[in-house]
Structure formats: C-alpha cells, structure tokens
Amino acid sequence: MNAKDAFHQTVHNAPGGCVALAARMDMSPTILRNKANPNNNVNVITIDDIERVMSLTGDYSVLFALAESAGFVMTKLEEQPASDMGVLENVTNIWQRLGDVANEVHKTLEDGRVEPHEVAAVRRSVFKAFRPMLQLIERLDSMSEKPVSK
C-alpha cells in the first residue's frame, strides 16, 4: 500500500470516521476528506497532517508505507513486554509470516513467469516478516541478564 492510500485508510478507519477525526484536528471534515482522497490535488496532505493523524489514531500505516517504499523495514520496538509467552507469540507470528512469504513466492513461480506486481507482493510479505523478527530481538534483549557493574 502506498502512503496516500494508507493515509486515506487511516482517516476513514479512525474511531468515528473522518468527521470525528476532523473535529479533533480542528479541521473541516470536507478538507480532511479531500486531503485523504488520493486523487485530490487541491487539498494536499502535509507532514503536519500525517503526524497529527498518526498521534490521534495510533495508526502508523503511513509511516510503514513510506519506509517500505524507500526499501526500509521498521517496527516500533519499545512495546515488547518481556515474557516467555511474548517470545512464543513472536515466534509463531514469524512462522505465519514466513508461510505468507512462501505462499507469495509459490504464486509468483506457479505460471513460469515472474511479473513486477508479483515481485511487489513478495516484497510486501518479506517486509511484514521482518517486523516480528526485529521485535523478537528486542524482546529477548529486554529479557537478557545485564552484567552488574562493580
């Protein structure tokens, strides 16, 4: 998903929808609706709009979309509680995501042709698999016994 589509989805999926979010932003619902419309060139999204929408909704899809489009993988690491169950959740999430990668690769190779949209689908599934792997590292690091300085 590209950043404009992610912004559109974030605005319209916010609790109370676009109208409620616009009120919290002290903005006209029409203006916000136009900014969220990926096909509108009159009211354009600003960085301030993106930051405000993300902070009000807690939805960082735009940030993930921007990172992915630039070839980066990102995840919010500090929200990983340290526990054995948490590690197990990360591992099973990784397995599920790796299955998604395998499925996309299978679909890509199935007809004997590799097309750009298929590579994009594989790329998206690989990026989604990286996130729980990075979270696993952070979770294990928070559980590790730190040396005691004397």
PDB file of C-alpha atoms in Angstrom:
ATOM      1  CA  MET A   1       0.000   0.000   0.000  1.00  0.00           C
ATOM      2  CA  ASN A   2       1.350   3.455  -0.807  1.00  0.00           C
ATOM      3  CA  ALA A   3       1.425   6.327   1.687  1.00  0.00           C
ATOM      4  CA  LYS A   4      -1.562   8.195   0.209  1.00  0.00           C
ATOM      5  CA  ASP A   5      -3.743   5.090   0.360  1.00  0.00           C
ATOM      6  CA  ALA A   6      -2.531   4.419   3.912  1.00  0.00           C
ATOM      7  CA  PHE A   7      -3.477   7.984   4.918  1.00  0.00           C
ATOM      8  CA  HIS A   8      -6.913   7.572   3.331  1.00  0.00           C
ATOM      9  CA  GLN A   9      -7.480   4.305   5.171  1.00  0.00           C
ATOM     10  CA  THR A  10      -6.247   5.745   8.479  1.00  0.00           C
ATOM     11  CA  VAL A  11      -8.550   8.765   8.265  1.00  0.00           C
ATOM     12  CA  HIS A  12     -11.624   6.740   7.357  1.00  0.00           C
ATOM     13  CA  ASN A  13     -10.929   3.918   9.835  1.00  0.00           C
ATOM     14  CA  ALA A  14     -10.453   6.296  12.770  1.00  0.00           C
ATOM     15  CA  PRO A  15     -12.997   5.929  15.576  1.00  0.00           C
ATOM     16  CA  GLY A  16     -15.982   7.991  14.463  1.00  0.00           C
ATOM     17  CA  GLY A  17     -14.559   8.221  10.951  1.00  0.00           C
ATOM     18  CA  CYS A  18     -13.374  11.281   9.108  1.00  0.00           C
ATOM     19  CA  VAL A  19     -15.878  13.636  10.754  1.00  0.00           C
ATOM     20  CA  ALA A  20     -14.816  12.788  14.317  1.00  0.00           C
ATOM     21  CA  LEU A  21     -11.122  12.907  13.437  1.00  0.00           C
ATOM     22  CA  ALA A  22     -11.524  16.277  11.694  1.00  0.00           C
ATOM     23  CA  ALA A  23     -13.166  17.684  14.843  1.00  0.00           C
ATOM     24  CA  ARG A  24     -10.218  16.500  16.953  1.00  0.00           C
ATOM     25  CA  MET A  25      -7.868  18.154  14.463  1.00  0.00           C
ATOM     26  CA  ASP A  26      -9.894  21.386  14.456  1.00  0.00           C
ATOM     27  CA  MET A  27     -10.325  20.994  10.717  1.00  0.00           C
ATOM     28  CA  SER A  28     -13.298  20.929   8.398  1.00  0.00           C
ATOM     29  CA  PRO A  29     -14.409  17.349   7.623  1.00  0.00           C
ATOM     30  CA  THR A  30     -14.545  18.309   3.942  1.00  0.00           C
ATOM     31  CA  ILE A  31     -10.935  19.493   3.969  1.00  0.00           C
ATOM     32  CA  LEU A  32      -9.749  16.336   5.761  1.00  0.00           C
ATOM     33  CA  ARG A  33     -11.791  14.152   3.401  1.00  0.00           C
ATOM     34  CA  ASN A  34     -10.184  15.940   0.434  1.00  0.00           C
ATOM     35  CA  LYS A  35      -6.691  15.597   1.915  1.00  0.00           C
ATOM     36  CA  ALA A  36      -7.329  11.888   2.449  1.00  0.00           C
ATOM     37  CA  ASN A  37      -8.547  11.409  -1.114  1.00  0.00           C
ATOM     38  CA  PRO A  38      -5.530  10.040  -3.053  1.00  0.00           C
ATOM     39  CA  ASN A  39      -6.955  11.516  -6.277  1.00  0.00           C
ATOM     40  CA  ASN A  40      -7.431  15.068  -4.954  1.00  0.00           C
ATOM     41  CA  ASN A  41      -4.772  17.604  -5.959  1.00  0.00           C
ATOM     42  CA  VAL A  42      -6.367  20.665  -4.345  1.00  0.00           C
ATOM     43  CA  ASN A  43      -6.149  19.977  -0.599  1.00  0.00           C
ATOM     44  CA  VAL A  44      -2.861  18.128  -0.199  1.00  0.00           C
ATOM     45  CA  ILE A  45      -1.536  16.249   2.808  1.00  0.00           C
ATOM     46  CA  THR A  46       1.222  17.925   4.782  1.00  0.00           C
ATOM     47  CA  ILE A  47       3.747  16.338   7.094  1.00  0.00           C
ATOM     48  CA  ASP A  48       1.939  18.053   9.964  1.00  0.00           C
ATOM     49  CA  ASP A  49      -1.325  16.381   8.873  1.00  0.00           C
ATOM     50  CA  ILE A  50       0.340  12.972   8.838  1.00  0.00           C
ATOM     51  CA  GLU A  51       1.905  13.487  12.265  1.00  0.00           C
ATOM     52  CA  ARG A  52      -1.362  14.689  13.797  1.00  0.00           C
ATOM     53  CA  VAL A  53      -3.412  11.843  12.320  1.00  0.00           C
ATOM     54  CA  MET A  54      -0.895   9.243  13.492  1.00  0.00           C
ATOM     55  CA  SER A  55      -0.736  10.677  17.006  1.00  0.00           C
ATOM     56  CA  LEU A  56      -4.530  10.935  17.303  1.00  0.00           C
ATOM     57  CA  THR A  57      -5.299   7.493  15.871  1.00  0.00           C
ATOM     58  CA  GLY A  58      -2.246   5.496  16.947  1.00  0.00           C
ATOM     59  CA  ASP A  59      -2.224   4.131  13.389  1.00  0.00           C
ATOM     60  CA  TYR A  60       1.238   4.296  11.829  1.00  0.00           C
ATOM     61  CA  SER A  61       0.345   2.748   8.457  1.00  0.00           C
ATOM     62  CA  VAL A  62       1.562   5.845   6.589  1.00  0.00           C
ATOM     63  CA  LEU A  63       4.952   5.599   8.256  1.00  0.00           C
ATOM     64  CA  PHE A  64       5.214   1.897   7.427  1.00  0.00           C
ATOM     65  CA  ALA A  65       4.195   2.590   3.812  1.00  0.00           C
ATOM     66  CA  LEU A  66       6.800   5.337   3.455  1.00  0.00           C
ATOM     67  CA  ALA A  67       9.516   3.140   4.935  1.00  0.00           C
ATOM     68  CA  GLU A  68       8.599   0.227   2.691  1.00  0.00           C
ATOM     69  CA  SER A  69       8.525   2.372  -0.448  1.00  0.00           C
ATOM     70  CA  ALA A  70      12.063   3.548   0.344  1.00  0.00           C
ATOM     71  CA  GLY A  71      13.280  -0.011   0.961  1.00  0.00           C
ATOM     72  CA  PHE A  72      13.340   0.147   4.750  1.00  0.00           C
ATOM     73  CA  VAL A  73      11.841  -2.126   7.364  1.00  0.00           C
ATOM     74  CA  MET A  74      10.683  -0.534  10.577  1.00  0.00           C
ATOM     75  CA  THR A  75       8.903  -1.556  13.702  1.00  0.00           C
ATOM     76  CA  LYS A  76       8.110   0.044  16.996  1.00  0.00           C
ATOM     77  CA  LEU A  77      10.327  -1.840  19.403  1.00  0.00           C
ATOM     78  CA  GLU A  78       9.668  -0.445  22.861  1.00  0.00           C
ATOM     79  CA  GLU A  79       6.226  -2.034  23.101  1.00  0.00           C
ATOM     80  CA  GLN A  80       7.560  -5.572  23.585  1.00  0.00           C
ATOM     81  CA  PRO A  81       6.847  -6.862  27.097  1.00  0.00           C
ATOM     82  CA  ALA A  82       9.461  -9.282  28.336  1.00  0.00           C
ATOM     83  CA  SER A  83       7.981 -12.743  28.848  1.00  0.00           C
ATOM     84  CA  ASP A  84       8.314 -16.310  27.641  1.00  0.00           C
ATOM     85  CA  MET A  85       4.764 -16.149  26.266  1.00  0.00           C
ATOM     86  CA  GLY A  86       5.638 -12.979  24.373  1.00  0.00           C
ATOM     87  CA  VAL A  87       8.630 -14.721  22.787  1.00  0.00           C
ATOM     88  CA  LEU A  88       6.402 -17.639  21.793  1.00  0.00           C
ATOM     89  CA  GLU A  89       3.896 -15.200  20.242  1.00  0.00           C
ATOM     90  CA  ASN A  90       6.724 -13.615  18.238  1.00  0.00           C
ATOM     91  CA  VAL A  91       7.982 -16.996  17.023  1.00  0.00           C
ATOM     92  CA  THR A  92       4.529 -18.153  15.903  1.00  0.00           C
ATOM     93  CA  ASN A  93       3.976 -14.781  14.198  1.00  0.00           C
ATOM     94  CA  ILE A  94       7.289 -15.249  12.368  1.00  0.00           C
ATOM     95  CA  TRP A  95       6.233 -18.734  11.239  1.00  0.00           C
ATOM     96  CA  GLN A  96       2.934 -17.375   9.955  1.00  0.00           C
ATOM     97  CA  ARG A  97       4.666 -14.536   8.092  1.00  0.00           C
ATOM     98  CA  LEU A  98       7.232 -16.918   6.578  1.00  0.00           C
ATOM     99  CA  GLY A  99       4.315 -19.033   5.378  1.00  0.00           C
ATOM    100  CA  ASP A 100       2.894 -15.903   3.738  1.00  0.00           C
ATOM    101  CA  VAL A 101       6.266 -15.310   2.031  1.00  0.00           C
ATOM    102  CA  ALA A 102       6.346 -18.904   0.789  1.00  0.00           C
ATOM    103  CA  ASN A 103       2.780 -18.588  -0.499  1.00  0.00           C
ATOM    104  CA  GLU A 104       3.609 -15.406  -2.438  1.00  0.00           C
ATOM    105  CA  VAL A 105       6.752 -16.986  -3.922  1.00  0.00           C
ATOM    106  CA  HIS A 106       4.720 -20.053  -4.920  1.00  0.00           C
ATOM    107  CA  LYS A 107       2.080 -17.884  -6.616  1.00  0.00           C
ATOM    108  CA  THR A 108       4.842 -15.932  -8.372  1.00  0.00           C
ATOM    109  CA  LEU A 109       6.502 -19.036  -9.815  1.00  0.00           C
ATOM    110  CA  GLU A 110       3.329 -21.029 -10.458  1.00  0.00           C
ATOM    111  CA  ASP A 111       2.825 -19.941 -14.078  1.00  0.00           C
ATOM    112  CA  GLY A 112       6.517 -19.932 -15.000  1.00  0.00           C
ATOM    113  CA  ARG A 113       6.628 -16.119 -15.280  1.00  0.00           C
ATOM    114  CA  VAL A 114       7.751 -13.525 -12.781  1.00  0.00           C
ATOM    115  CA  GLU A 115       5.903 -10.238 -13.159  1.00  0.00           C
ATOM    116  CA  PRO A 116       6.609  -6.908 -11.419  1.00  0.00           C
ATOM    117  CA  HIS A 117       3.345  -6.950  -9.432  1.00  0.00           C
ATOM    118  CA  GLU A 118       4.249 -10.437  -8.168  1.00  0.00           C
ATOM    119  CA  VAL A 119       7.675  -9.258  -7.027  1.00  0.00           C
ATOM    120  CA  ALA A 120       5.954  -6.373  -5.236  1.00  0.00           C
ATOM    121  CA  ALA A 121       3.678  -8.841  -3.434  1.00  0.00           C
ATOM    122  CA  VAL A 122       6.669 -10.950  -2.363  1.00  0.00           C
ATOM    123  CA  ARG A 123       8.465  -7.793  -1.210  1.00  0.00           C
ATOM    124  CA  ARG A 124       5.468  -6.761   0.923  1.00  0.00           C
ATOM    125  CA  SER A 125       5.244 -10.175   2.559  1.00  0.00           C
ATOM    126  CA  VAL A 126       9.006 -10.227   3.258  1.00  0.00           C
ATOM    127  CA  PHE A 127       8.830  -6.774   4.843  1.00  0.00           C
ATOM    128  CA  LYS A 128       5.933  -7.936   7.023  1.00  0.00           C
ATOM    129  CA  ALA A 129       8.024 -10.945   8.101  1.00  0.00           C
ATOM    130  CA  PHE A 130      10.910  -8.709   9.187  1.00  0.00           C
ATOM    131  CA  ARG A 131       8.873  -6.823  11.759  1.00  0.00           C
ATOM    132  CA  PRO A 132       8.186  -9.700  14.163  1.00  0.00           C
ATOM    133  CA  MET A 133      11.816 -10.814  13.782  1.00  0.00           C
ATOM    134  CA  LEU A 134      13.032  -7.401  14.899  1.00  0.00           C
ATOM    135  CA  GLN A 135      10.501  -7.421  17.730  1.00  0.00           C
ATOM    136  CA  LEU A 136      11.787 -10.839  18.814  1.00  0.00           C
ATOM    137  CA  ILE A 137      15.327  -9.492  19.100  1.00  0.00           C
ATOM    138  CA  GLU A 138      14.137  -6.532  21.159  1.00  0.00           C
ATOM    139  CA  ARG A 139      12.017  -8.736  23.410  1.00  0.00           C
ATOM    140  CA  LEU A 140      14.885 -11.159  24.055  1.00  0.00           C
ATOM    141  CA  ASP A 141      17.259  -8.269  24.676  1.00  0.00           C
ATOM    142  CA  SER A 142      14.906  -6.844  27.295  1.00  0.00           C
ATOM    143  CA  MET A 143      14.860 -10.266  28.989  1.00  0.00           C
ATOM    144  CA  SER A 144      18.641 -10.743  28.951  1.00  0.00           C
ATOM    145  CA  GLU A 145      20.549 -10.514  32.181  1.00  0.00           C
ATOM    146  CA  LYS A 146      22.711  -7.408  32.114  1.00  0.00           C
ATOM    147  CA  PRO A 147      26.167  -7.568  33.701  1.00  0.00           C
ATOM    148  CA  VAL A 148      26.290  -5.974  37.106  1.00  0.00           C
ATOM    149  CA  SER A 149      28.936  -3.253  37.324  1.00  0.00           C
ATOM    150  CA  LYS A 150      31.066  -3.223  40.465  1.00  0.00           C
TER     151      LYS A 150
END
